[in-house]
Every structure is written in C-alpha cells, then in structure tokens.
mmCIF file of C-alpha atoms in Angstrom:
data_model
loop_
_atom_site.group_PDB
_atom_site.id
_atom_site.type_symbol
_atom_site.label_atom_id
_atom_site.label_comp_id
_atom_site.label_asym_id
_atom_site.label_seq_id
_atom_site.Cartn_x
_atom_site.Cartn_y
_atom_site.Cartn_z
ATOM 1 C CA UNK X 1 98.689 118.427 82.229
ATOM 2 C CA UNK X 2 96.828 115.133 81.032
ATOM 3 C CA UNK X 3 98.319 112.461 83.700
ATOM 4 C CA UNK X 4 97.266 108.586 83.202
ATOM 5 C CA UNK X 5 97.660 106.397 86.088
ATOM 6 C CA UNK X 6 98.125 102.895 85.464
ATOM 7 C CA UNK X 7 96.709 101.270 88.776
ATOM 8 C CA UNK X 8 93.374 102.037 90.575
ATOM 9 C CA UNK X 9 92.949 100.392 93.586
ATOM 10 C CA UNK X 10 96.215 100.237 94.827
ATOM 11 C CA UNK X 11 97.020 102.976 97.568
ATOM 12 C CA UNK X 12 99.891 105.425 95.263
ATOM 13 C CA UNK X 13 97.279 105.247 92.611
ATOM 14 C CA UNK X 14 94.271 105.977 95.304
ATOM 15 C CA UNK X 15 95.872 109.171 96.935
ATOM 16 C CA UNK X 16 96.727 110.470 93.140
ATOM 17 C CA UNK X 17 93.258 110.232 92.019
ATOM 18 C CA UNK X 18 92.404 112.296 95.676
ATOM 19 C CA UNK X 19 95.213 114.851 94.410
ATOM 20 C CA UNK X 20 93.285 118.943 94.058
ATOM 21 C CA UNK X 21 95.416 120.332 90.889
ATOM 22 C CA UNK X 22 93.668 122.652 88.972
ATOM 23 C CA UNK X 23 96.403 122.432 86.510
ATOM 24 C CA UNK X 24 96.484 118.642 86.658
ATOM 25 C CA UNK X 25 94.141 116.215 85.096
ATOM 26 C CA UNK X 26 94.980 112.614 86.532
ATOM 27 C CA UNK X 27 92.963 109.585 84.968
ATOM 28 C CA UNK X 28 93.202 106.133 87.075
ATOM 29 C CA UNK X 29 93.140 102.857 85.067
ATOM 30 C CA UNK X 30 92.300 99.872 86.605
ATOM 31 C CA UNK X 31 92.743 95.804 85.486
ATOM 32 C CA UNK X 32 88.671 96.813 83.634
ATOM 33 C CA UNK X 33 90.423 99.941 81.913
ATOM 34 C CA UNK X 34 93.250 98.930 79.821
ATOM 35 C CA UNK X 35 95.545 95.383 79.888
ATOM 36 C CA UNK X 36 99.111 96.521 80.431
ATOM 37 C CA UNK X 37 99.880 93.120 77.932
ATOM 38 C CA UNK X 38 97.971 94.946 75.198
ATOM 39 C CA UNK X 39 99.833 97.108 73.255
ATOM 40 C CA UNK X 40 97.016 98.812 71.063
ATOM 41 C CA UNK X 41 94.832 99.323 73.952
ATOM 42 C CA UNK X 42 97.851 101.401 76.281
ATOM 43 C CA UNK X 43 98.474 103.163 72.951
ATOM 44 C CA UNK X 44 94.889 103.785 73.100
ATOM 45 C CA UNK X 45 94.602 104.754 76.388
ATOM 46 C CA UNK X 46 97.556 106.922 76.829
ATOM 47 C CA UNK X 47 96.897 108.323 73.388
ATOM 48 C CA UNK X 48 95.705 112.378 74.724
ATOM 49 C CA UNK X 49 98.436 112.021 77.623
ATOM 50 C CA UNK X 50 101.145 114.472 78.811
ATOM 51 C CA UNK X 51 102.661 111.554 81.196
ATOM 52 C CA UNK X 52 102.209 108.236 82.835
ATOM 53 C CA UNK X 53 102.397 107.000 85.867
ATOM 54 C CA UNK X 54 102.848 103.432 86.654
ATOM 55 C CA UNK X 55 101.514 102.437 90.138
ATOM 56 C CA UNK X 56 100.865 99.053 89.296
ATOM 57 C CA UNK X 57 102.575 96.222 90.438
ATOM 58 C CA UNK X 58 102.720 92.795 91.851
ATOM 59 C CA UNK X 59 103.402 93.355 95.414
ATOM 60 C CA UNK X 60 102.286 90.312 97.658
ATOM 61 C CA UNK X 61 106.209 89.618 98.367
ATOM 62 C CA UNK X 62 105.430 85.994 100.084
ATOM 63 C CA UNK X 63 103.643 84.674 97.777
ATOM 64 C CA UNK X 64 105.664 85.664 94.905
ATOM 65 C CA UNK X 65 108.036 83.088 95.784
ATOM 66 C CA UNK X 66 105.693 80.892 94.949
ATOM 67 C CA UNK X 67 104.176 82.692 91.886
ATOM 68 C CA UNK X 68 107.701 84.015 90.204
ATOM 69 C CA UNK X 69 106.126 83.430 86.544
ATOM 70 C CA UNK X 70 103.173 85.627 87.159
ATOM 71 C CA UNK X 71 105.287 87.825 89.003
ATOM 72 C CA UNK X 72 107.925 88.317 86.478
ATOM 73 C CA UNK X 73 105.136 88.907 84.078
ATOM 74 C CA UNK X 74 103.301 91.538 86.032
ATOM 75 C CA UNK X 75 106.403 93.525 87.316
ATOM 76 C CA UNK X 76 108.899 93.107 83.766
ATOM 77 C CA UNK X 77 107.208 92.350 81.052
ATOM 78 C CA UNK X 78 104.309 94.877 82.300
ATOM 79 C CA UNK X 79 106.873 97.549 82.487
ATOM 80 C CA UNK X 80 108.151 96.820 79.054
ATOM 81 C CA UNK X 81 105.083 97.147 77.476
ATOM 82 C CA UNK X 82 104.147 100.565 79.192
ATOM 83 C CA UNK X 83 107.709 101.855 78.206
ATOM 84 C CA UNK X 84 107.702 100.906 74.639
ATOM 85 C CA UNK X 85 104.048 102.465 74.656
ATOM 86 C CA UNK X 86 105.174 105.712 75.990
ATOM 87 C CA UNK X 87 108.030 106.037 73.411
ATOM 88 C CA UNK X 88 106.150 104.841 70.798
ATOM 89 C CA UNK X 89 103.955 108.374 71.560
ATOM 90 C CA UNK X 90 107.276 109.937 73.026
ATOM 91 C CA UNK X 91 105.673 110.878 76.451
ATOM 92 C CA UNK X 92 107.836 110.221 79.360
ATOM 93 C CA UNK X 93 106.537 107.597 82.004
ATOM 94 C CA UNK X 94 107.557 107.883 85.793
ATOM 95 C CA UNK X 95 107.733 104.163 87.396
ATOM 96 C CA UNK X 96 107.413 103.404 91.493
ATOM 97 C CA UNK X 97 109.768 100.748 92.456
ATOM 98 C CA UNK X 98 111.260 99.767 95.574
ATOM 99 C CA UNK X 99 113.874 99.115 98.216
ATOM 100 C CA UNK X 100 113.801 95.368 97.775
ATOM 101 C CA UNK X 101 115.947 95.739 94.550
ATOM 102 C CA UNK X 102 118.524 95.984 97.115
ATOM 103 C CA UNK X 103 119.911 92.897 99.452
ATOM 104 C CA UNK X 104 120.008 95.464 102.888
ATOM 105 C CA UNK X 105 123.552 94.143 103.589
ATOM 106 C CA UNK X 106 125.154 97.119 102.804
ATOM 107 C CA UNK X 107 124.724 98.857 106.370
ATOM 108 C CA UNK X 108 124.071 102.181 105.567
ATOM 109 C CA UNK X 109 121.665 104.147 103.241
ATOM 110 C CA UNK X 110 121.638 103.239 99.527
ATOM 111 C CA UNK X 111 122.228 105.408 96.813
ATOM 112 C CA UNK X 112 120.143 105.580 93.457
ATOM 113 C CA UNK X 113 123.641 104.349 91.518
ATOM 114 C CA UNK X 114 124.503 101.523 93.921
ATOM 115 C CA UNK X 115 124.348 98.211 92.155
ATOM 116 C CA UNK X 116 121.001 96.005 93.006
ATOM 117 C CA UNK X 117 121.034 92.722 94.504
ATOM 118 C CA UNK X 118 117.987 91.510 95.155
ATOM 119 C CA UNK X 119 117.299 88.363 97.696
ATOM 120 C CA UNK X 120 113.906 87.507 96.774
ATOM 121 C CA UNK X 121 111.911 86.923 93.869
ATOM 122 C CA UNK X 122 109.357 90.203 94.756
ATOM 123 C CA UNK X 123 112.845 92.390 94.542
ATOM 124 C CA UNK X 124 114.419 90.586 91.307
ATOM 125 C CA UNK X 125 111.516 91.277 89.328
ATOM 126 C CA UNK X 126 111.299 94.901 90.180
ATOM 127 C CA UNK X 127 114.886 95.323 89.164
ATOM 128 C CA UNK X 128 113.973 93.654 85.911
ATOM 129 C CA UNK X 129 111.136 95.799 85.855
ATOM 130 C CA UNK X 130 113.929 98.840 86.478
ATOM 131 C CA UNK X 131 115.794 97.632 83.679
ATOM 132 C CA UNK X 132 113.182 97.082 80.536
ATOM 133 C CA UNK X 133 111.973 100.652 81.139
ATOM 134 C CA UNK X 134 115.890 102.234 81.041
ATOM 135 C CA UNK X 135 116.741 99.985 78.009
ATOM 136 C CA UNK X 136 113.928 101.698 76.600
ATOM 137 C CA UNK X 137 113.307 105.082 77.529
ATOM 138 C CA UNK X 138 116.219 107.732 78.328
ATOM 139 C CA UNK X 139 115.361 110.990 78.861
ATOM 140 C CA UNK X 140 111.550 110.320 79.195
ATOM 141 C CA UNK X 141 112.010 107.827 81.738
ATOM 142 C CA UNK X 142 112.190 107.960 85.580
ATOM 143 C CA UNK X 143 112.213 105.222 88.415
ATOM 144 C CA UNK X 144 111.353 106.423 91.966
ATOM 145 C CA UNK X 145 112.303 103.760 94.769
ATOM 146 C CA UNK X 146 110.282 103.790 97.737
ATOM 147 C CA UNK X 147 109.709 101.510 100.562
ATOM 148 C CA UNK X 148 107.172 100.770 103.721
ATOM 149 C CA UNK X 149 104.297 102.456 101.807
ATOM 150 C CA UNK X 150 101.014 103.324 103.717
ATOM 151 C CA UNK X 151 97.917 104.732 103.411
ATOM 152 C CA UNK X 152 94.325 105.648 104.620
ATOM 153 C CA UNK X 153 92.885 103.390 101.774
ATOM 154 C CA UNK X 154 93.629 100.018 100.795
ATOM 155 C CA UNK X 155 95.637 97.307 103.208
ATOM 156 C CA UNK X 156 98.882 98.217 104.773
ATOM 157 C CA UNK X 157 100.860 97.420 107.809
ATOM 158 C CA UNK X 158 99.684 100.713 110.024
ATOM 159 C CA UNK X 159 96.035 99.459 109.198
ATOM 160 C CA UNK X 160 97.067 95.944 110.677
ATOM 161 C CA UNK X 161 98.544 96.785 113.601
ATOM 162 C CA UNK X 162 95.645 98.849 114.590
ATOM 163 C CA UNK X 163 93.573 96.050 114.004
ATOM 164 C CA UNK X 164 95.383 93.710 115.980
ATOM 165 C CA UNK X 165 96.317 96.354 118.404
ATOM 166 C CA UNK X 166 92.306 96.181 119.145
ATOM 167 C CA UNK X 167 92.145 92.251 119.097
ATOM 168 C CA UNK X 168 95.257 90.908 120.715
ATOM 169 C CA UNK X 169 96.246 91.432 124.368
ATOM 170 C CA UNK X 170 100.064 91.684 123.412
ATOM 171 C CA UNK X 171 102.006 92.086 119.786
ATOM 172 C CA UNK X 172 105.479 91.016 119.033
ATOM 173 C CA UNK X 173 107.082 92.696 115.747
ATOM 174 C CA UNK X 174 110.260 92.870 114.229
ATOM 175 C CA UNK X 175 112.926 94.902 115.217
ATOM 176 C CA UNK X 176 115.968 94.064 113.657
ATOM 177 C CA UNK X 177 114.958 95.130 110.110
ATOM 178 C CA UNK X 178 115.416 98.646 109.339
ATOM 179 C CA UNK X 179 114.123 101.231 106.901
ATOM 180 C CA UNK X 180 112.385 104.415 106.240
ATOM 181 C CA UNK X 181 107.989 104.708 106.379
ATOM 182 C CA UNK X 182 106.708 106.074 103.310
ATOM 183 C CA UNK X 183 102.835 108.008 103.767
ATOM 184 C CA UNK X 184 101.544 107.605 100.131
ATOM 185 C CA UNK X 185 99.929 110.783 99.920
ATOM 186 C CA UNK X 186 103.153 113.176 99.208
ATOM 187 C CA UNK X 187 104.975 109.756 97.163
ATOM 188 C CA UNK X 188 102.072 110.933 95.097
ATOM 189 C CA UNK X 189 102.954 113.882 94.676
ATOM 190 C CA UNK X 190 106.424 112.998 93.912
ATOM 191 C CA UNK X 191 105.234 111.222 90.710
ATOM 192 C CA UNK X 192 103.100 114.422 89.195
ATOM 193 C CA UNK X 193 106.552 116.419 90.489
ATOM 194 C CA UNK X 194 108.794 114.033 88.498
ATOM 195 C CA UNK X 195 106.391 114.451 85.566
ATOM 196 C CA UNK X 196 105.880 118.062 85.610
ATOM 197 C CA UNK X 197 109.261 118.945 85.511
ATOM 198 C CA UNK X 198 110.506 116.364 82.966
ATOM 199 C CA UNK X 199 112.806 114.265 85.465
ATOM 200 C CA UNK X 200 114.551 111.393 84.211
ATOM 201 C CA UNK X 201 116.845 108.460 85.759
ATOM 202 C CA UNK X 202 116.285 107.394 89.674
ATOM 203 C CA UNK X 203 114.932 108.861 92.307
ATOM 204 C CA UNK X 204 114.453 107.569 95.852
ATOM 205 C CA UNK X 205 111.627 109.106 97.729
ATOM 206 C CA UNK X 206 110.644 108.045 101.877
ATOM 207 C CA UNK X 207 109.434 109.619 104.402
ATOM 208 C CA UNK X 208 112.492 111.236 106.518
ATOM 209 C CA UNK X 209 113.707 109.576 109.134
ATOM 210 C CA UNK X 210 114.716 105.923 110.086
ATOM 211 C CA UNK X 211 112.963 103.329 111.610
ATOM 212 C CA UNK X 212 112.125 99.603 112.719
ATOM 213 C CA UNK X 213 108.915 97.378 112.438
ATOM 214 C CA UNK X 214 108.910 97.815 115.891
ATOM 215 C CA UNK X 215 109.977 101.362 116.080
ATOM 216 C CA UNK X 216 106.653 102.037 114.000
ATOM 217 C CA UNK X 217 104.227 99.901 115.721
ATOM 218 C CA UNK X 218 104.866 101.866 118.979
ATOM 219 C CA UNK X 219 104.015 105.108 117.230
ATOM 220 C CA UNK X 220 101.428 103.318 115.461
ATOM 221 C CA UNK X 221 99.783 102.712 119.325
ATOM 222 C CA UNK X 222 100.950 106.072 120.621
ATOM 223 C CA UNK X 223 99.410 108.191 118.052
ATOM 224 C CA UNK X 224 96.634 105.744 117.743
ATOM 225 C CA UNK X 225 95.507 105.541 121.137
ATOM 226 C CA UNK X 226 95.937 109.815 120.809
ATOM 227 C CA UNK X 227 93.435 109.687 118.194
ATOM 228 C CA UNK X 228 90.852 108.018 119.696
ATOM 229 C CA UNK X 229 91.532 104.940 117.517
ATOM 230 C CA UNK X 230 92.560 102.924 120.090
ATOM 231 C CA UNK X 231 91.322 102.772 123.639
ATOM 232 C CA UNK X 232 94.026 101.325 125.647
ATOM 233 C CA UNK X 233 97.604 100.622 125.342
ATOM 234 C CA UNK X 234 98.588 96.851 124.981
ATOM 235 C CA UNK X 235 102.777 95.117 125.065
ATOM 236 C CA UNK X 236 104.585 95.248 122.307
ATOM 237 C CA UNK X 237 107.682 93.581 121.977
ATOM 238 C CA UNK X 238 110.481 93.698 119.517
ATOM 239 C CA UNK X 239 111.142 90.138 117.953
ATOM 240 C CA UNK X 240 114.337 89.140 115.491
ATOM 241 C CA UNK X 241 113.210 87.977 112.026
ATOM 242 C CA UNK X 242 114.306 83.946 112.698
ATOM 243 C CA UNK X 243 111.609 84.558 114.977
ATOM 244 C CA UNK X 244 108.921 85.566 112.499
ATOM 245 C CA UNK X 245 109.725 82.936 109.216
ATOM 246 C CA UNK X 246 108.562 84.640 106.224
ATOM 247 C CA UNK X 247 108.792 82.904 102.486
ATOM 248 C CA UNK X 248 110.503 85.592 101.570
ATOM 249 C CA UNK X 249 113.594 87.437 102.761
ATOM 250 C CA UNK X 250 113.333 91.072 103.798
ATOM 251 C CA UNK X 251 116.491 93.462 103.690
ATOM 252 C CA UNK X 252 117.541 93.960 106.939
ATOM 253 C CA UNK X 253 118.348 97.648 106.301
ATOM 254 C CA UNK X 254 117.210 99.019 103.155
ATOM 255 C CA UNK X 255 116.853 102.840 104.474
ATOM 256 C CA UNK X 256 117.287 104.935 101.050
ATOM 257 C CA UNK X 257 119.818 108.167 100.411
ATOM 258 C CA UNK X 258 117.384 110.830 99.358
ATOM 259 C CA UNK X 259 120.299 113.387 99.204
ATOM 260 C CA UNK X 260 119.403 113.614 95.331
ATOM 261 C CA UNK X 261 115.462 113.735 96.132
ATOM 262 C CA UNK X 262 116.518 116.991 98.260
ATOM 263 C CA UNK X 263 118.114 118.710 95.849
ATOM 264 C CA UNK X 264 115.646 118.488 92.812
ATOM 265 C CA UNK X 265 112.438 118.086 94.827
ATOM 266 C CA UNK X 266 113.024 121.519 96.305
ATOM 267 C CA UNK X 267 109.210 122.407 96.057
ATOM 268 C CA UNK X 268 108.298 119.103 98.022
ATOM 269 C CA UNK X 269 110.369 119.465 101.044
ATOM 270 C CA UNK X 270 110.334 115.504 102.794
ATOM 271 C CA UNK X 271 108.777 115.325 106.442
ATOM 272 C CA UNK X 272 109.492 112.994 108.919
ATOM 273 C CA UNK X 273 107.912 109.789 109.333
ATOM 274 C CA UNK X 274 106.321 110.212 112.301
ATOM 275 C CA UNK X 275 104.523 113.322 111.083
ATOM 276 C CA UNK X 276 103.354 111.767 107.932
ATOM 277 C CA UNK X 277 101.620 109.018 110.731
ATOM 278 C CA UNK X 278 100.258 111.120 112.494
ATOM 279 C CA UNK X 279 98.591 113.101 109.404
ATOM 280 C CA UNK X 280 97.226 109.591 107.914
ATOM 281 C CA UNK X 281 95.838 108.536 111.761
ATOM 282 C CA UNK X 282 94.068 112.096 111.263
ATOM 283 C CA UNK X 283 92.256 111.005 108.488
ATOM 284 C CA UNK X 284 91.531 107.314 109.221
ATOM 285 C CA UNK X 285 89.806 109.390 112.983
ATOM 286 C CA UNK X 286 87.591 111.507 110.757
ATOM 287 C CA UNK X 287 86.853 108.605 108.342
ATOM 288 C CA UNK X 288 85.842 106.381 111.581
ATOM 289 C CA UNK X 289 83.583 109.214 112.660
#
C-alpha cells in the first residue's frame, strides 16, 4: 500500500515515516513538497496513492486566538482541498483531529456522535475542518480524534517538563483539567489501520487511561528520574487553571469514549498511558546516550 502523509515535521507524521511495514510504503510531505492550497499539485502528489493521511495542522492553540484567519485557513479550507483531491482520484483520506472540538463540560467521556462545541478558536476550526471533509467524502473518509499527543521528536509537553524538571527547583501544573495522554507512535499506527482496512466516519483513539496535567508530570519525574533522565526529584504541585491564564480555553475534561476504537481496532489493542511514557522515556534514554 502507497500511503502519502501530508505533514513532515510534525510528531504523527515523524513516527509514521519511522513505521517498519514491508507491505506499507509511507511518503511524508512537507510545506517544500506540495501546498495543501494547490489543487493540481495534491492531485499531483497523491496521484500513485492507495490513501492519505493528513497530519497537518495548525496547532499552536494560544496563539490562534490571535491568528483565527490563518488558522481557519490552515485547519478548514486545508482540509477541503485534501478531501476534494482525494475524491477527485476516489482514494479515501484518514484526518487526525482532536478533543478540543468538544467544550469538556460534559463530565464524562465523549462519544464520536456527541455534538461539538468548541470554546476556542484552535477547536472551532478543527470542527470546521471535521465538517468540509464529511460534506465531501463518505465512505472514503475517516476522522480520528485524539488529544495530549507526545512524542520522542518534535516539541511536546513530556519534553518540557523534563526540561524544566532539570532547570527549576519546584513546578506547579494544572490539575483540574482532565483527559487521556496520547504516545504518537501507535496513533500512527491507527491511521495506516484506518486506511488498510477501508474505515470510514469517526474514530477516537488515546492512550488508555485517564489523567491530569499534574497526574502526568509526576510520572513524567518518576519514570524520568528511573531513566536516568533526571537526577533528582524536585516539588510539584497541582495548580487550578485561573491560576495559569492561558489565551485560550482548555476543556476541563475532554477524556474520549474509545468503546468504538475497541471494537474495530481489534489488531491494535490500546495500552495504558503510563506504559506508552514509559516506552517514549526509553527512547529519548537511548537517544541521550
């Protein structure tokens, strides 16, 4: 299977192009590759592909309340132009979205059908984004939601804690927002899944398991200082958001139902988050070496 990625240095499209398939042939475009506002050259580029994969998106959620145009553009009319490329050659396209399509007032764990309500401007134009692609693809068209993503490569928040973990003599972090890690190795893996076996509509795919900010960043230290990646133990205490002002709102608890994922990913059983840590912290310990 001929797989085009749309995204390079992001960390989804990263850990697909480190993906050993011998069946699978996965081809990484960048911003140098192919302009996702150019129809002839995505026709061009996906033009020998089984599938797509979009892992390309603009994610910088505080400062897209300041950039909503470019934003809108990047995350909507982006997506619209990839979908009508992929029908226009009738190969189906698998999209990564996210939890902040969702307000995180509902209290307990979302469902793929549950209506979106965004609260920021990061959120709204990924449900846009959700909606172009199903107003123009059916049955060769699949969303998977994910949330908290990290990896070995690229910037994240288990890279940044580490960091400051090293610099600061104590940490506060958030505690009363709530949601699900997500290592970006096996959401990889979800994609070529969802493409290989022809899945359509939405899909949420996390890590299993439910945490905090702070909940993480004391695993983060745990496992860290475990791994020889830190050397001592420093405080960390929970804070409430009022505490840390952001430009943007974050859900308070935008934890995912995967009950669907479980059922049709049956060859890609989901781990638990802390697991998934502790395999990334393996890798960032042998990179460090």
């Amino acid at each position: 299977m001929n797989i085009v990625v749309i995204g390079k240095s992001g960390q989804v499209a990263w850990e697909l192009s480190q993906l050993n398939c011998s069946d699978v042939q996965i081809n990484c475009l960048g911003r140098d590759n192919v302009d996702i506002f150019d129809i002839d050259g995505l026709l061009d580029a996906f033009g020998t592909a089984d599938g797509v994969i979009n892992a390309s998106a603009y994610t910088a959620v505080d400062l897209a309340e300041s950039e909503s145009e470019e934003v809108f553009k990047v995350n909507s009319a982006g997506v619209k132009n990839i979908a009508l490329a992929c029908k226009s050659l009738s190969i189906p396209l698998v999209h990564i979205s996210t939890d902040f399509v969702f307000d995180g007032d509902k209290g307990y764990p979302y469902l793929v059908d549950d209506a979106v309500s965004p609260i920021g401007v990061y959120g709204a134009s990924k449900a846009e984004g959700e909606s172009e692609l199903f107003g123009i693809l059916n049955d060769n068209g699949c969303v998977i939601r994910t949330s908290w993503v990290y990896s070995s490569h690229g910037n994240n928040f288990v890279k940044t804690m580490l960091r400051l973990m090293a610099e600061k003599p104590a940490l506060g972090v958030v505690g009363d927002q709530i949601g699900s890690p997500t290592y970006a190795g096996d959401l990889a893996k979800a994609c070529v899944f969802a493409l290989q076996n022809k899945l359509s509509g939405i899909y949420h795919w996390t890590d299993d398991g439910i945490a905090s900010w702070y909940d993480f960043a004391i695993s983060i230290q745990e496992l860290g200082i475990e791994k020889g990646l830190l050397d001592n133990a420093i405080p960390i205490n929970a804070i409430r958001t009022e505490d840390y002002p952001t430009p943007a709102k974050r859900p308070s608890y935008s934890v995912l139902d995967k009950t669907l994922t479980k059922e049709v990913f049956t060859d890609l059983p989901l781990v638990h988050w802390r697991k998934q840590l502790s395999r990334m912290l393996d890798k960032l310990a042998k990179q460090s070496k």
